[in-house]
């Protein structure tokens, strides 16, 4: 989707971060866990990040800053996100109003770049600024574009 990377010449769409934070609290409550942190996007990260502590594990819930795309991760490090399919995704689906949980299968789809023309061959409608960023940062997967640390 145009602007999903956080780079767009025009105004970027915005997601409802208040609803997302409520959703994270509800997911933590449902799992008998605790919301440990909730971080806003910043100059070098285009997504919200919530960390939930459950009795036997921690999980991260991510939300793209422009579109209501949610992902789960077992770990979030700078330029290294370990996406995960999580049992809480059904809770998010049931409780959410408009958020879409992306699976590991979707997030791990490989990006195909023509080495000769430097064009992205994967189906997309990204804008020129986004395509330029992809050529610069060289993400490997769809997830690396939707949830990125580009500045």
Short mmCIF file of N, CA and C in Angstrom, two decimals:
data_model
loop_
_atom_site.label_atom_id
_atom_site.label_comp_id
_atom_site.label_asym_id
_atom_site.label_seq_id
_atom_site.Cartn_x
_atom_site.Cartn_y
_atom_site.Cartn_z
N UNK A 1 0.83 -1.18 0.00
CA UNK A 1 0.00 0.00 0.00
C UNK A 1 0.88 1.25 0.00
N UNK A 2 0.48 2.19 -0.73
CA UNK A 2 1.19 3.46 -0.86
C UNK A 2 1.36 4.12 0.51
N UNK A 3 2.60 4.37 0.91
CA UNK A 3 2.88 5.04 2.19
C UNK A 3 3.10 4.09 3.35
N UNK A 4 2.99 2.78 3.14
CA UNK A 4 3.11 1.82 4.24
C UNK A 4 4.50 1.84 4.89
N UNK A 5 5.50 2.25 4.13
CA UNK A 5 6.87 2.29 4.67
C UNK A 5 7.11 3.53 5.53
N UNK A 6 6.19 4.48 5.45
CA UNK A 6 6.37 5.73 6.19
C UNK A 6 6.94 6.84 5.34
N UNK A 7 7.21 6.56 4.07
CA UNK A 7 7.75 7.56 3.15
C UNK A 7 6.72 7.86 2.08
N UNK A 8 6.29 9.10 2.04
CA UNK A 8 5.29 9.51 1.07
C UNK A 8 5.46 11.00 0.85
N UNK A 9 5.33 11.43 -0.35
CA UNK A 9 5.48 12.86 -0.65
C UNK A 9 4.34 13.67 -0.04
N UNK A 10 3.15 13.11 -0.04
CA UNK A 10 1.99 13.80 0.52
C UNK A 10 1.82 13.41 1.98
N UNK A 11 0.74 13.87 2.57
CA UNK A 11 0.41 13.55 3.96
C UNK A 11 0.17 12.05 4.12
N UNK A 12 0.78 11.46 5.13
CA UNK A 12 0.59 10.04 5.40
C UNK A 12 -0.71 9.82 6.17
N UNK A 13 -1.40 8.71 5.89
CA UNK A 13 -2.56 8.39 6.72
C UNK A 13 -2.08 8.07 8.15
N UNK A 14 -2.96 8.15 9.10
CA UNK A 14 -2.61 7.86 10.50
C UNK A 14 -3.54 6.78 11.03
N UNK A 15 -3.00 5.95 11.90
CA UNK A 15 -3.81 4.93 12.56
C UNK A 15 -4.29 5.48 13.90
N UNK A 16 -5.25 4.80 14.50
CA UNK A 16 -5.79 5.21 15.78
C UNK A 16 -4.97 4.57 16.89
N UNK A 17 -3.98 5.30 17.39
CA UNK A 17 -3.08 4.75 18.39
C UNK A 17 -3.78 4.56 19.74
N UNK A 18 -4.78 5.35 20.03
CA UNK A 18 -5.51 5.19 21.30
C UNK A 18 -6.25 3.86 21.31
N UNK A 19 -6.93 3.53 20.20
CA UNK A 19 -7.60 2.23 20.11
C UNK A 19 -6.60 1.09 20.17
N UNK A 20 -5.45 1.28 19.56
CA UNK A 20 -4.43 0.23 19.59
C UNK A 20 -3.92 0.01 21.01
N UNK A 21 -3.68 1.08 21.74
CA UNK A 21 -3.21 0.95 23.12
C UNK A 21 -4.27 0.24 23.98
N UNK A 22 -5.53 0.60 23.79
CA UNK A 22 -6.62 -0.09 24.50
C UNK A 22 -6.63 -1.57 24.15
N UNK A 23 -6.44 -1.85 22.88
CA UNK A 23 -6.42 -3.23 22.41
C UNK A 23 -5.28 -4.02 23.05
N UNK A 24 -4.12 -3.39 23.18
CA UNK A 24 -2.97 -4.05 23.82
C UNK A 24 -3.25 -4.33 25.30
N UNK A 25 -3.88 -3.38 25.98
CA UNK A 25 -4.27 -3.60 27.38
C UNK A 25 -5.25 -4.77 27.48
N UNK A 26 -6.23 -4.80 26.58
CA UNK A 26 -7.22 -5.88 26.59
C UNK A 26 -6.57 -7.23 26.32
N UNK A 27 -5.63 -7.27 25.38
CA UNK A 27 -4.92 -8.52 25.08
C UNK A 27 -4.11 -8.98 26.29
N UNK A 28 -3.47 -8.04 26.97
CA UNK A 28 -2.70 -8.38 28.17
C UNK A 28 -3.64 -8.93 29.24
N UNK A 29 -4.77 -8.26 29.46
CA UNK A 29 -5.74 -8.73 30.45
C UNK A 29 -6.25 -10.12 30.10
N UNK A 30 -6.59 -10.33 28.84
CA UNK A 30 -7.11 -11.62 28.39
C UNK A 30 -6.11 -12.75 28.67
N UNK A 31 -4.83 -12.46 28.49
CA UNK A 31 -3.80 -13.49 28.65
C UNK A 31 -3.25 -13.54 30.08
N UNK A 32 -3.93 -12.85 31.01
CA UNK A 32 -3.44 -12.75 32.40
C UNK A 32 -2.03 -12.20 32.45
N UNK A 33 -1.75 -11.30 31.53
CA UNK A 33 -0.43 -10.69 31.45
C UNK A 33 -0.47 -9.24 31.85
N UNK A 34 0.61 -8.57 31.53
CA UNK A 34 0.75 -7.16 31.88
C UNK A 34 1.39 -6.43 30.71
N UNK A 35 0.86 -5.27 30.39
CA UNK A 35 1.46 -4.43 29.36
C UNK A 35 2.67 -3.74 29.99
N UNK A 36 3.86 -4.12 29.54
CA UNK A 36 5.10 -3.58 30.12
C UNK A 36 5.48 -2.23 29.55
N UNK A 37 5.27 -2.08 28.24
CA UNK A 37 5.65 -0.82 27.61
C UNK A 37 4.80 -0.60 26.37
N UNK A 38 4.68 0.67 26.02
CA UNK A 38 3.98 1.08 24.80
C UNK A 38 4.77 2.24 24.22
N UNK A 39 5.36 2.02 23.04
CA UNK A 39 6.23 3.03 22.44
C UNK A 39 5.63 3.55 21.14
N UNK A 40 5.70 4.85 20.98
CA UNK A 40 5.24 5.52 19.77
C UNK A 40 6.31 5.37 18.66
N UNK A 41 5.91 5.52 17.40
CA UNK A 41 6.90 5.57 16.33
C UNK A 41 7.81 6.79 16.55
N UNK A 42 9.00 6.74 15.96
CA UNK A 42 9.89 7.90 16.03
C UNK A 42 10.65 8.02 14.72
N UNK A 43 11.57 8.91 14.65
CA UNK A 43 12.25 9.26 13.40
C UNK A 43 12.84 8.04 12.67
N UNK A 44 13.30 7.05 13.41
CA UNK A 44 13.92 5.90 12.75
C UNK A 44 13.14 4.60 12.97
N UNK A 45 11.85 4.71 13.32
CA UNK A 45 11.01 3.52 13.45
C UNK A 45 9.58 3.90 13.05
N UNK A 46 9.02 3.21 12.09
CA UNK A 46 7.70 3.58 11.57
C UNK A 46 6.56 2.77 12.19
N UNK A 47 6.72 2.30 13.40
CA UNK A 47 5.66 1.51 14.01
C UNK A 47 5.58 1.71 15.51
N UNK A 48 4.37 1.44 16.03
CA UNK A 48 4.15 1.41 17.47
C UNK A 48 4.62 0.04 17.96
N UNK A 49 5.07 0.00 19.20
CA UNK A 49 5.56 -1.26 19.76
C UNK A 49 5.05 -1.41 21.19
N UNK A 50 4.31 -2.48 21.43
CA UNK A 50 3.83 -2.79 22.77
C UNK A 50 4.48 -4.10 23.21
N UNK A 51 4.92 -4.16 24.45
CA UNK A 51 5.49 -5.38 24.99
C UNK A 51 4.58 -5.90 26.09
N UNK A 52 4.20 -7.16 25.97
CA UNK A 52 3.31 -7.80 26.95
C UNK A 52 4.07 -8.93 27.62
N UNK A 53 3.99 -8.94 28.94
CA UNK A 53 4.59 -10.02 29.73
C UNK A 53 3.46 -10.95 30.15
N UNK A 54 3.57 -12.20 29.73
CA UNK A 54 2.62 -13.21 30.16
C UNK A 54 3.35 -14.14 31.11
N UNK A 55 2.67 -15.04 31.73
CA UNK A 55 3.28 -15.87 32.77
C UNK A 55 4.55 -16.58 32.33
N UNK A 56 4.58 -17.10 31.13
CA UNK A 56 5.75 -17.88 30.71
C UNK A 56 6.50 -17.30 29.52
N UNK A 57 6.10 -16.12 29.05
CA UNK A 57 6.80 -15.54 27.91
C UNK A 57 6.44 -14.07 27.74
N UNK A 58 7.23 -13.41 26.89
CA UNK A 58 6.95 -12.03 26.49
C UNK A 58 6.68 -12.02 25.00
N UNK A 59 5.82 -11.11 24.60
CA UNK A 59 5.53 -10.95 23.18
C UNK A 59 5.42 -9.47 22.87
N UNK A 60 5.68 -9.14 21.63
CA UNK A 60 5.57 -7.76 21.17
C UNK A 60 4.42 -7.69 20.17
N UNK A 61 3.65 -6.62 20.27
CA UNK A 61 2.60 -6.35 19.29
C UNK A 61 2.99 -5.06 18.59
N UNK A 62 3.06 -5.11 17.27
CA UNK A 62 3.50 -3.97 16.47
C UNK A 62 2.33 -3.46 15.63
N UNK A 63 2.30 -2.15 15.43
CA UNK A 63 1.29 -1.52 14.58
C UNK A 63 1.99 -0.54 13.65
N UNK A 64 1.80 -0.71 12.35
CA UNK A 64 2.33 0.23 11.38
C UNK A 64 1.74 1.60 11.67
N UNK A 65 2.53 2.66 11.52
CA UNK A 65 2.07 4.01 11.88
C UNK A 65 1.08 4.61 10.88
N UNK A 66 1.01 4.06 9.67
CA UNK A 66 0.13 4.64 8.65
C UNK A 66 -1.10 3.80 8.35
N UNK A 67 -0.99 2.50 8.48
CA UNK A 67 -2.08 1.59 8.16
C UNK A 67 -2.34 0.67 9.34
N UNK A 68 -3.56 0.16 9.47
CA UNK A 68 -3.90 -0.65 10.64
C UNK A 68 -3.40 -2.10 10.55
N UNK A 69 -2.12 -2.25 10.20
CA UNK A 69 -1.51 -3.56 10.09
C UNK A 69 -0.79 -3.90 11.39
N UNK A 70 -1.17 -5.02 11.98
CA UNK A 70 -0.61 -5.47 13.25
C UNK A 70 0.21 -6.73 13.00
N UNK A 71 1.31 -6.85 13.74
CA UNK A 71 2.13 -8.05 13.69
C UNK A 71 2.58 -8.39 15.10
N UNK A 72 2.88 -9.65 15.30
CA UNK A 72 3.45 -10.11 16.56
C UNK A 72 4.91 -10.44 16.34
N UNK A 73 5.69 -10.29 17.38
CA UNK A 73 7.12 -10.62 17.30
C UNK A 73 7.58 -11.17 18.64
N UNK A 74 8.53 -12.09 18.58
CA UNK A 74 9.11 -12.62 19.81
C UNK A 74 10.28 -11.76 20.27
N UNK A 75 10.80 -10.97 19.33
CA UNK A 75 11.92 -10.09 19.66
C UNK A 75 11.93 -8.93 18.66
N UNK A 76 12.27 -7.74 19.17
CA UNK A 76 12.37 -6.56 18.31
C UNK A 76 13.67 -5.86 18.66
N UNK A 77 14.62 -5.99 17.75
CA UNK A 77 15.91 -5.32 17.88
C UNK A 77 16.05 -4.39 16.67
N UNK A 78 16.96 -3.46 16.76
CA UNK A 78 17.19 -2.52 15.67
C UNK A 78 17.51 -3.28 14.39
N UNK A 79 16.69 -3.12 13.37
CA UNK A 79 16.82 -3.79 12.07
C UNK A 79 16.70 -5.31 12.15
N UNK A 80 16.13 -5.83 13.22
CA UNK A 80 16.00 -7.29 13.36
C UNK A 80 14.74 -7.60 14.17
N UNK A 81 13.69 -7.92 13.46
CA UNK A 81 12.42 -8.28 14.10
C UNK A 81 12.17 -9.76 13.83
N UNK A 82 11.93 -10.52 14.91
CA UNK A 82 11.57 -11.93 14.78
C UNK A 82 10.05 -12.03 14.82
N UNK A 83 9.42 -11.95 13.64
CA UNK A 83 7.97 -12.02 13.57
C UNK A 83 7.50 -13.39 14.03
N UNK A 84 6.30 -13.43 14.63
CA UNK A 84 5.77 -14.68 15.14
C UNK A 84 4.26 -14.70 14.96
N UNK A 85 3.74 -15.89 14.71
CA UNK A 85 2.29 -16.07 14.77
C UNK A 85 1.99 -16.33 16.24
N UNK A 86 1.04 -15.63 16.79
CA UNK A 86 0.79 -15.69 18.22
C UNK A 86 -0.67 -16.04 18.49
N UNK A 87 -0.90 -16.77 19.57
CA UNK A 87 -2.27 -17.14 19.94
C UNK A 87 -3.12 -15.91 20.25
N UNK A 88 -2.48 -14.79 20.59
CA UNK A 88 -3.23 -13.56 20.86
C UNK A 88 -3.82 -12.94 19.59
N UNK A 89 -3.41 -13.43 18.42
CA UNK A 89 -3.94 -12.85 17.19
C UNK A 89 -5.45 -13.03 17.11
N UNK A 90 -5.97 -14.15 17.61
CA UNK A 90 -7.43 -14.35 17.60
C UNK A 90 -8.11 -13.37 18.55
N UNK A 91 -7.45 -13.01 19.65
CA UNK A 91 -7.99 -12.02 20.57
C UNK A 91 -8.02 -10.66 19.89
N UNK A 92 -6.93 -10.30 19.22
CA UNK A 92 -6.87 -9.03 18.50
C UNK A 92 -7.96 -8.98 17.43
N UNK A 93 -8.11 -10.08 16.68
CA UNK A 93 -9.16 -10.13 15.65
C UNK A 93 -10.54 -9.95 16.26
N UNK A 94 -10.79 -10.60 17.40
CA UNK A 94 -12.10 -10.54 18.03
C UNK A 94 -12.40 -9.18 18.65
N UNK A 95 -11.38 -8.54 19.22
CA UNK A 95 -11.59 -7.28 19.94
C UNK A 95 -11.37 -6.04 19.10
N UNK A 96 -10.67 -6.17 18.01
CA UNK A 96 -10.26 -4.97 17.27
C UNK A 96 -11.37 -4.41 16.40
N UNK A 97 -11.21 -3.15 16.13
CA UNK A 97 -12.13 -2.50 15.20
C UNK A 97 -11.30 -1.96 14.05
N UNK A 98 -11.05 -2.83 13.07
CA UNK A 98 -10.36 -2.38 11.88
C UNK A 98 -8.90 -2.73 11.78
N UNK A 99 -8.29 -3.31 12.80
CA UNK A 99 -6.89 -3.72 12.70
C UNK A 99 -6.80 -5.08 12.02
N UNK A 100 -5.77 -5.26 11.21
CA UNK A 100 -5.58 -6.52 10.49
C UNK A 100 -4.27 -7.16 10.94
N UNK A 101 -4.36 -8.36 11.49
CA UNK A 101 -3.17 -9.08 11.93
C UNK A 101 -2.53 -9.75 10.71
N UNK A 102 -1.25 -9.48 10.51
CA UNK A 102 -0.50 -10.08 9.41
C UNK A 102 0.23 -11.32 9.92
N UNK A 103 0.20 -12.37 9.14
CA UNK A 103 0.85 -13.62 9.54
C UNK A 103 2.34 -13.61 9.18
N UNK A 104 3.06 -14.52 9.79
CA UNK A 104 4.47 -14.67 9.47
C UNK A 104 4.64 -15.00 7.98
N UNK A 105 3.73 -15.79 7.45
CA UNK A 105 3.79 -16.14 6.03
C UNK A 105 3.74 -14.89 5.15
N UNK A 106 2.83 -13.99 5.46
CA UNK A 106 2.72 -12.74 4.70
C UNK A 106 3.95 -11.86 4.90
N UNK A 107 4.37 -11.71 6.15
CA UNK A 107 5.49 -10.83 6.48
C UNK A 107 6.82 -11.33 5.92
N UNK A 108 6.93 -12.65 5.72
CA UNK A 108 8.20 -13.20 5.25
C UNK A 108 8.26 -13.35 3.73
N UNK A 109 7.24 -12.86 3.02
CA UNK A 109 7.30 -12.89 1.56
C UNK A 109 8.53 -12.11 1.10
N UNK A 110 9.28 -12.71 0.21
CA UNK A 110 10.53 -12.11 -0.26
C UNK A 110 10.24 -10.98 -1.25
N UNK A 111 11.04 -9.93 -1.17
CA UNK A 111 10.99 -8.86 -2.16
C UNK A 111 11.90 -9.25 -3.31
N UNK A 112 11.45 -9.00 -4.52
CA UNK A 112 12.24 -9.34 -5.69
C UNK A 112 12.60 -8.04 -6.40
N UNK A 113 13.90 -7.77 -6.49
CA UNK A 113 14.38 -6.56 -7.14
C UNK A 113 15.19 -6.95 -8.37
N UNK A 114 14.84 -6.36 -9.51
CA UNK A 114 15.58 -6.60 -10.74
C UNK A 114 16.94 -5.92 -10.61
N UNK A 115 17.99 -6.70 -10.64
CA UNK A 115 19.35 -6.17 -10.43
C UNK A 115 19.78 -5.21 -11.55
N UNK A 116 19.22 -5.42 -12.72
CA UNK A 116 19.60 -4.57 -13.86
C UNK A 116 18.90 -3.21 -13.82
N UNK A 117 17.59 -3.23 -13.57
CA UNK A 117 16.82 -1.98 -13.61
C UNK A 117 16.61 -1.37 -12.22
N UNK A 118 16.94 -2.12 -11.19
CA UNK A 118 16.70 -1.71 -9.80
C UNK A 118 15.23 -1.47 -9.52
N UNK A 119 14.36 -2.18 -10.23
CA UNK A 119 12.92 -2.07 -10.02
C UNK A 119 12.46 -3.19 -9.09
N UNK A 120 11.48 -2.87 -8.28
CA UNK A 120 10.88 -3.87 -7.39
C UNK A 120 9.88 -4.67 -8.23
N UNK A 121 10.12 -5.97 -8.34
CA UNK A 121 9.27 -6.81 -9.17
C UNK A 121 8.09 -7.38 -8.40
N UNK A 122 8.15 -7.36 -7.09
CA UNK A 122 7.02 -7.83 -6.29
C UNK A 122 5.84 -6.88 -6.53
N UNK A 123 4.63 -7.44 -6.56
CA UNK A 123 3.44 -6.61 -6.79
C UNK A 123 3.33 -5.55 -5.70
N UNK A 124 3.15 -4.30 -6.11
CA UNK A 124 3.07 -3.20 -5.15
C UNK A 124 2.49 -1.96 -5.81
N UNK A 125 2.13 -0.99 -4.98
CA UNK A 125 1.76 0.33 -5.49
C UNK A 125 2.47 1.39 -4.66
N UNK A 126 3.73 1.10 -4.30
CA UNK A 126 4.54 2.03 -3.52
C UNK A 126 4.90 3.25 -4.35
N UNK A 127 5.14 4.36 -3.67
CA UNK A 127 5.52 5.57 -4.38
C UNK A 127 7.03 5.61 -4.63
N UNK A 128 7.49 6.57 -5.40
CA UNK A 128 8.91 6.66 -5.77
C UNK A 128 9.82 6.80 -4.55
N UNK A 129 9.39 7.59 -3.57
CA UNK A 129 10.21 7.77 -2.36
C UNK A 129 10.39 6.44 -1.64
N UNK A 130 9.34 5.64 -1.59
CA UNK A 130 9.44 4.33 -0.94
C UNK A 130 10.35 3.39 -1.72
N UNK A 131 10.20 3.39 -3.03
CA UNK A 131 11.05 2.53 -3.86
C UNK A 131 12.52 2.93 -3.72
N UNK A 132 12.77 4.24 -3.64
CA UNK A 132 14.15 4.71 -3.42
C UNK A 132 14.68 4.21 -2.08
N UNK A 133 13.84 4.24 -1.05
CA UNK A 133 14.26 3.76 0.28
C UNK A 133 14.54 2.26 0.25
N UNK A 134 13.72 1.52 -0.48
CA UNK A 134 13.93 0.08 -0.60
C UNK A 134 15.28 -0.20 -1.27
N UNK A 135 15.58 0.54 -2.31
CA UNK A 135 16.88 0.36 -2.99
C UNK A 135 18.04 0.73 -2.07
N UNK A 136 17.83 1.72 -1.20
CA UNK A 136 18.89 2.15 -0.28
C UNK A 136 19.07 1.17 0.88
N UNK A 137 17.95 0.81 1.56
CA UNK A 137 18.03 -0.01 2.77
C UNK A 137 18.11 -1.50 2.47
N UNK A 138 17.68 -1.91 1.28
CA UNK A 138 17.73 -3.30 0.84
C UNK A 138 17.01 -4.29 1.78
N UNK A 139 15.74 -4.02 2.09
CA UNK A 139 14.99 -4.97 2.90
C UNK A 139 14.81 -6.28 2.13
N UNK A 140 14.69 -7.35 2.84
CA UNK A 140 14.56 -8.67 2.20
C UNK A 140 13.10 -9.13 2.08
N UNK A 141 12.25 -8.65 3.00
CA UNK A 141 10.88 -9.17 3.05
C UNK A 141 9.84 -8.05 3.13
N UNK A 142 8.60 -8.43 2.92
CA UNK A 142 7.47 -7.51 3.05
C UNK A 142 7.45 -6.94 4.47
N UNK A 143 7.67 -7.78 5.47
CA UNK A 143 7.69 -7.34 6.87
C UNK A 143 8.73 -6.28 7.13
N UNK A 144 9.88 -6.38 6.45
CA UNK A 144 10.95 -5.39 6.61
C UNK A 144 10.55 -4.02 6.06
N UNK A 145 9.58 -3.99 5.15
CA UNK A 145 9.10 -2.72 4.60
C UNK A 145 7.99 -2.16 5.49
N UNK A 146 7.06 -3.02 5.90
CA UNK A 146 5.91 -2.55 6.69
C UNK A 146 6.34 -2.10 8.08
N UNK A 147 7.31 -2.79 8.67
CA UNK A 147 7.83 -2.46 10.00
C UNK A 147 9.32 -2.21 9.87
N UNK A 148 9.68 -0.94 9.74
CA UNK A 148 11.09 -0.65 9.43
C UNK A 148 11.73 0.36 10.39
N UNK A 149 13.04 0.43 10.30
CA UNK A 149 13.86 1.34 11.10
C UNK A 149 14.57 2.35 10.22
N UNK A 150 13.97 2.70 9.11
CA UNK A 150 14.59 3.63 8.18
C UNK A 150 14.42 5.06 8.70
N UNK A 151 15.42 5.90 8.43
CA UNK A 151 15.27 7.32 8.84
C UNK A 151 15.40 8.26 7.68
#
